[in-house]
mmCIF file of C-alpha atoms in Angstrom:
data_model
loop_
_atom_site.group_PDB
_atom_site.id
_atom_site.type_symbol
_atom_site.label_atom_id
_atom_site.label_comp_id
_atom_site.label_asym_id
_atom_site.label_seq_id
_atom_site.Cartn_x
_atom_site.Cartn_y
_atom_site.Cartn_z
ATOM 1 C CA MET W 925 -6.519 -18.719 5.575
ATOM 2 C CA THR W 926 -7.033 -19.340 1.850
ATOM 3 C CA THR W 927 -9.082 -16.226 1.032
ATOM 4 C CA LEU W 928 -9.744 -12.793 2.514
ATOM 5 C CA ASP W 929 -13.393 -12.000 3.195
ATOM 6 C CA ASN W 930 -14.774 -8.960 5.013
ATOM 7 C CA LYS W 931 -13.739 -10.401 8.376
ATOM 8 C CA GLY W 932 -10.217 -11.009 7.108
ATOM 9 C CA LEU W 933 -10.015 -7.519 5.658
ATOM 10 C CA ARG W 934 -11.089 -6.035 8.965
ATOM 11 C CA GLN W 935 -8.037 -7.761 10.450
ATOM 12 C CA VAL W 936 -5.871 -6.464 7.608
ATOM 13 C CA PHE W 937 -6.938 -2.834 8.061
ATOM 14 C CA ASP W 938 -6.626 -3.095 11.829
ATOM 15 C CA HIS W 939 -3.024 -4.226 11.342
ATOM 16 C CA LEU W 940 -2.444 -1.518 8.744
ATOM 17 C CA LYS W 941 -3.547 1.132 11.216
ATOM 18 C CA LYS W 942 -1.278 -0.312 13.914
ATOM 19 C CA THR W 943 1.600 -0.552 11.432
ATOM 20 C CA MET W 944 1.282 3.105 10.410
ATOM 21 C CA ASP W 945 0.922 4.166 14.052
ATOM 22 C CA HIS W 946 4.079 2.248 14.924
ATOM 23 C CA ASN W 947 6.036 3.659 11.950
ATOM 24 C CA ARG W 948 4.797 7.250 12.298
ATOM 25 C CA GLU W 949 8.086 8.702 13.555
ATOM 26 C CA ARG W 950 10.155 6.613 11.145
ATOM 27 C CA LEU W 951 8.189 7.948 8.175
ATOM 28 C CA ILE W 952 8.461 11.501 9.484
ATOM 29 C CA GLU W 953 12.225 11.129 9.762
ATOM 30 C CA LEU W 954 12.596 9.616 6.292
ATOM 31 C CA ASP W 955 10.347 12.240 4.724
ATOM 32 C CA SER W 956 12.108 15.091 6.524
ATOM 33 C CA ALA W 957 15.357 14.334 4.686
ATOM 34 C CA MET W 958 14.058 15.665 1.352
ATOM 35 C CA GLY W 959 10.310 16.130 1.733
ATOM 36 C CA ASP W 960 7.806 17.980 3.878
ATOM 37 C CA GLY W 961 8.254 15.729 6.893
ATOM 38 C CA ASP W 962 4.539 15.088 7.300
ATOM 39 C CA LEU W 963 4.312 11.616 5.743
ATOM 40 C CA GLY W 964 4.013 9.771 9.053
ATOM 41 C CA ILE W 965 1.197 12.037 10.190
ATOM 42 C CA THR W 966 -0.599 11.681 6.861
ATOM 43 C CA MET W 967 -0.338 7.877 6.846
ATOM 44 C CA GLN W 968 -1.578 7.680 10.406
ATOM 45 C CA LYS W 969 -4.631 9.753 9.437
ATOM 46 C CA ALA W 970 -5.187 7.810 6.221
ATOM 47 C CA PHE W 971 -5.144 4.353 7.761
ATOM 48 C CA THR W 972 -7.055 5.362 10.862
ATOM 49 C CA ALA W 973 -9.790 6.467 8.447
ATOM 50 C CA ALA W 974 -9.392 3.314 6.349
ATOM 51 C CA ASN W 975 -9.687 1.098 9.408
ATOM 52 C CA THR W 976 -12.780 2.917 10.644
ATOM 53 C CA GLU W 977 -14.397 2.384 7.246
ATOM 54 C CA ALA W 978 -13.418 -1.306 7.151
ATOM 55 C CA GLN W 979 -14.721 -2.006 10.659
ATOM 56 C CA SER W 980 -18.069 -0.308 10.020
ATOM 57 C CA PHE W 981 -18.691 -1.720 6.528
ATOM 58 C CA LYS W 982 -21.890 -3.781 6.485
ATOM 59 C CA GLY W 983 -21.920 -4.970 2.874
ATOM 60 C CA THR W 984 -20.352 -8.017 1.228
ATOM 61 C CA ASP W 985 -18.883 -6.485 -1.952
ATOM 62 C CA ILE W 986 -15.144 -6.182 -1.274
ATOM 63 C CA GLY W 987 -14.656 -3.984 -4.309
ATOM 64 C CA LYS W 988 -17.164 -1.525 -2.881
ATOM 65 C CA LEU W 989 -15.346 -1.596 0.467
ATOM 66 C CA MET W 990 -12.035 -0.706 -1.201
ATOM 67 C CA LEU W 991 -13.728 2.050 -3.191
ATOM 68 C CA GLN W 992 -15.232 3.537 -0.031
ATOM 69 C CA ILE W 993 -11.875 3.302 1.737
ATOM 70 C CA GLY W 994 -10.319 5.280 -1.104
ATOM 71 C CA MET W 995 -12.986 7.952 -0.834
ATOM 72 C CA LYS W 996 -12.531 8.128 2.943
ATOM 73 C CA ILE W 997 -8.760 8.550 2.635
ATOM 74 C CA ALA W 998 -9.274 11.306 0.068
ATOM 75 C CA THR W 999 -11.403 13.171 2.604
ATOM 76 C CA GLU W 1000 -9.380 12.536 5.765
ATOM 77 C CA ALA W 1001 -5.816 12.700 4.390
ATOM 78 C CA PRO W 1002 -5.909 15.125 1.425
ATOM 79 C CA SER W 1003 -2.141 15.393 0.972
ATOM 80 C CA THR W 1004 -0.097 14.249 -2.012
ATOM 81 C CA MET W 1005 0.395 10.700 -0.723
ATOM 82 C CA GLY W 1006 -3.126 10.546 0.677
ATOM 83 C CA THR W 1007 -4.530 11.488 -2.724
ATOM 84 C CA LEU W 1008 -2.353 8.904 -4.474
ATOM 85 C CA LEU W 1009 -3.452 6.146 -2.116
ATOM 86 C CA ALA W 1010 -7.073 7.193 -2.466
ATOM 87 C CA ARG W 1011 -6.823 6.814 -6.239
ATOM 88 C CA GLY W 1012 -5.080 3.486 -5.775
ATOM 89 C CA PHE W 1013 -7.788 2.072 -3.533
ATOM 90 C CA MET W 1014 -10.548 3.330 -5.803
ATOM 91 C CA LYS W 1015 -9.034 1.862 -8.973
ATOM 92 C CA GLY W 1016 -8.172 -1.341 -7.110
ATOM 93 C CA GLY W 1017 -11.723 -1.578 -5.805
ATOM 94 C CA LYS W 1018 -13.168 -1.245 -9.301
ATOM 95 C CA SER W 1019 -10.922 -4.078 -10.509
ATOM 96 C CA ILE W 1020 -12.494 -6.546 -8.051
ATOM 97 C CA ALA W 1021 -16.065 -5.215 -8.042
ATOM 98 C CA GLY W 1022 -18.694 -7.718 -6.978
ATOM 99 C CA ILE W 1023 -16.510 -10.307 -5.243
ATOM 100 C CA GLN W 1024 -17.111 -11.376 -1.642
ATOM 101 C CA GLU W 1025 -13.742 -13.065 -1.035
ATOM 102 C CA MET W 1026 -10.253 -12.368 -2.327
ATOM 103 C CA ASN W 1027 -8.040 -15.279 -3.314
ATOM 104 C CA LEU W 1028 -4.400 -14.777 -4.271
ATOM 105 C CA ASP W 1029 -5.283 -14.041 -7.897
ATOM 106 C CA ASP W 1030 -7.799 -11.390 -6.768
ATOM 107 C CA ILE W 1031 -5.216 -9.797 -4.479
ATOM 108 C CA SER W 1032 -2.767 -9.741 -7.380
ATOM 109 C CA SER W 1033 -5.387 -8.022 -9.572
ATOM 110 C CA PHE W 1034 -6.236 -5.564 -6.818
ATOM 111 C CA PHE W 1035 -2.636 -4.496 -6.206
ATOM 112 C CA ASP W 1036 -1.901 -4.301 -9.930
ATOM 113 C CA ALA W 1037 -4.818 -1.867 -10.341
ATOM 114 C CA PHE W 1038 -3.882 -0.132 -7.061
ATOM 115 C CA MET W 1039 -0.388 0.516 -8.427
ATOM 116 C CA GLN W 1040 -1.769 1.663 -11.784
ATOM 117 C CA GLY W 1041 -4.083 4.121 -10.032
ATOM 118 C CA ILE W 1042 -1.156 5.593 -8.132
ATOM 119 C CA GLY W 1043 1.014 5.723 -11.249
ATOM 120 C CA GLU W 1044 -1.682 7.473 -13.265
ATOM 121 C CA ALA W 1045 -2.474 9.999 -10.529
ATOM 122 C CA GLY W 1046 1.187 10.720 -9.839
ATOM 123 C CA LYS W 1047 2.277 10.505 -13.479
ATOM 124 C CA THR W 1048 5.060 8.171 -12.479
ATOM 125 C CA LYS W 1049 6.501 4.770 -13.320
ATOM 126 C CA PRO W 1050 9.030 2.294 -11.884
ATOM 127 C CA GLY W 1051 12.505 3.768 -11.503
ATOM 128 C CA ASN W 1052 11.387 7.256 -10.449
ATOM 129 C CA LYS W 1053 12.054 6.672 -6.732
ATOM 130 C CA THR W 1054 8.447 6.525 -5.525
ATOM 131 C CA ILE W 1055 5.979 4.162 -3.849
ATOM 132 C CA VAL W 1056 5.659 2.414 -7.218
ATOM 133 C CA ASP W 1057 9.176 1.049 -6.780
ATOM 134 C CA SER W 1058 8.127 -1.131 -3.857
ATOM 135 C CA LEU W 1059 4.675 -1.971 -5.246
ATOM 136 C CA ASN W 1060 5.909 -3.049 -8.680
ATOM 137 C CA PRO W 1061 8.072 -5.971 -7.476
ATOM 138 C CA ALA W 1062 5.361 -6.907 -4.966
ATOM 139 C CA VAL W 1063 2.771 -7.137 -7.760
ATOM 140 C CA LYS W 1064 5.127 -9.279 -9.828
ATOM 141 C CA ALA W 1065 5.682 -11.575 -6.843
ATOM 142 C CA LEU W 1066 1.925 -11.900 -6.280
ATOM 143 C CA ARG W 1067 1.343 -12.698 -9.936
ATOM 144 C CA ASP W 1068 4.107 -15.324 -9.969
ATOM 145 C CA ALA W 1069 2.861 -16.903 -6.737
ATOM 146 C CA SER W 1070 -0.658 -17.108 -8.139
ATOM 147 C CA LEU W 1071 0.575 -18.783 -11.339
ATOM 148 C CA GLN W 1072 2.516 -21.267 -9.206
ATOM 149 C CA ASN W 1073 -0.634 -22.050 -7.161
ATOM 150 C CA LYS W 1074 1.003 -20.974 -3.916
ATOM 151 C CA SER W 1075 -1.070 -20.312 -0.817
ATOM 152 C CA LEU W 1076 -2.391 -16.879 0.080
ATOM 153 C CA ILE W 1077 0.127 -16.506 2.896
ATOM 154 C CA GLU W 1078 3.033 -17.713 0.759
ATOM 155 C CA GLY W 1079 2.085 -15.227 -1.948
ATOM 156 C CA LEU W 1080 1.776 -12.307 0.441
ATOM 157 C CA PHE W 1081 5.077 -13.169 2.119
ATOM 158 C CA ALA W 1082 6.774 -13.271 -1.286
ATOM 159 C CA ALA W 1083 5.220 -9.896 -2.086
ATOM 160 C CA TYR W 1084 6.418 -8.430 1.217
ATOM 161 C CA SER W 1085 9.952 -9.694 0.611
ATOM 162 C CA ALA W 1086 9.893 -8.257 -2.903
ATOM 163 C CA ALA W 1087 8.618 -4.914 -1.587
ATOM 164 C CA GLN W 1088 11.506 -4.792 0.895
ATOM 165 C CA GLU W 1089 13.948 -5.321 -1.959
ATOM 166 C CA GLY W 1090 12.138 -2.636 -3.915
ATOM 167 C CA VAL W 1091 12.643 -0.161 -1.072
ATOM 168 C CA GLU W 1092 16.369 -0.927 -1.014
ATOM 169 C CA SER W 1093 16.581 -0.441 -4.790
ATOM 170 C CA THR W 1094 15.440 3.182 -4.409
ATOM 171 C CA LYS W 1095 18.828 4.009 -2.874
ATOM 172 C CA ASN W 1096 20.296 3.847 -6.374
ATOM 173 C CA MET W 1097 17.626 6.036 -7.964
ATOM 174 C CA MET W 1098 17.422 9.783 -8.470
ATOM 175 C CA ALA W 1099 14.136 11.349 -7.391
ATOM 176 C CA GLN W 1100 11.929 12.588 -10.226
ATOM 177 C CA HIS W 1101 8.916 13.907 -8.303
ATOM 178 C CA GLY W 1102 8.026 16.246 -5.455
ATOM 179 C CA ARG W 1103 10.388 18.239 -3.303
ATOM 180 C CA ALA W 1104 13.001 15.456 -3.422
ATOM 181 C CA ALA W 1105 13.427 16.059 -7.171
ATOM 182 C CA TYR W 1106 14.981 19.456 -6.379
ATOM 183 C CA TYR W 1107 17.903 17.624 -4.787
ATOM 184 C CA GLY W 1108 18.796 15.942 -8.078
ATOM 185 C CA GLY W 1109 21.779 13.637 -7.726
ATOM 186 C CA LYS W 1110 21.919 14.262 -3.981
ATOM 187 C CA SER W 1111 18.797 12.097 -3.646
ATOM 188 C CA ILE W 1112 20.847 9.061 -4.668
ATOM 189 C CA GLY W 1113 21.937 7.027 -1.649
ATOM 190 C CA THR W 1114 18.771 7.404 0.407
ATOM 191 C CA ILE W 1115 15.701 5.179 0.410
ATOM 192 C CA ASP W 1116 12.405 6.691 -0.663
ATOM 193 C CA ALA W 1117 9.900 7.292 2.122
ATOM 194 C CA GLY W 1118 6.985 6.655 -0.212
ATOM 195 C CA ALA W 1119 8.414 3.279 -1.173
ATOM 196 C CA VAL W 1120 8.496 2.414 2.526
ATOM 197 C CA VAL W 1121 4.765 3.170 2.683
ATOM 198 C CA GLY W 1122 4.226 0.662 -0.122
ATOM 199 C CA GLU W 1123 6.212 -1.945 1.787
ATOM 200 C CA LEU W 1124 4.201 -1.294 4.947
ATOM 201 C CA ILE W 1125 0.907 -1.715 3.074
ATOM 202 C CA ILE W 1126 1.986 -5.116 1.759
ATOM 203 C CA TYR W 1127 3.198 -6.007 5.257
ATOM 204 C CA GLY W 1128 -0.194 -5.095 6.714
ATOM 205 C CA PHE W 1129 -1.943 -7.430 4.287
ATOM 206 C CA TYR W 1130 0.521 -10.234 5.039
ATOM 207 C CA VAL W 1131 0.239 -9.940 8.825
ATOM 208 C CA GLY W 1132 -3.524 -9.388 8.766
ATOM 209 C CA ALA W 1133 -4.076 -12.459 6.600
ATOM 210 C CA ASN W 1134 -1.750 -14.503 8.789
ATOM 211 C CA ASN W 1135 -3.860 -14.045 11.948
#
């Protein structure tokens, strides 16, 4: 697969739903350490809604699809992370408005805008122990892969690997946002549950595009 069209994105969102279903209890456990403990439930709701929207979408404008997915997540999973992802999908969708297929450069642009949307909504940046810390290295990997003319699958695999490393890097960070921030220095030594969500999103795109 060299590009992702609507059919390919239906596969991606189907895999994203399955990935969040499979990781529901893991995310609950990670979030329970210093958060509300509802992250797994929220992500299951969010990506069930996203998948329903992707499977029923009849248009050809991928940017519009991503925008509608963001709006659907905002309605069906109106929690902190749900709201952040909704903003990410909406800003990402606007960045690729009008295209009918996503090549690696388009995916890089989408995730760059996706990350910016999350950062703006959450008033956060890399190093604050959030989802941005797995997305940021993934975006850099996508951009580098695109510049090196690598294949779609090679680029997404590089992004997934970078996201995994990003998750691990959050162990050395002190939380700056949400309930985890109240723990101060005690938050150092644990991975961030939100960063894991970012990794799982990249994984869903990689696996979905690889089928």
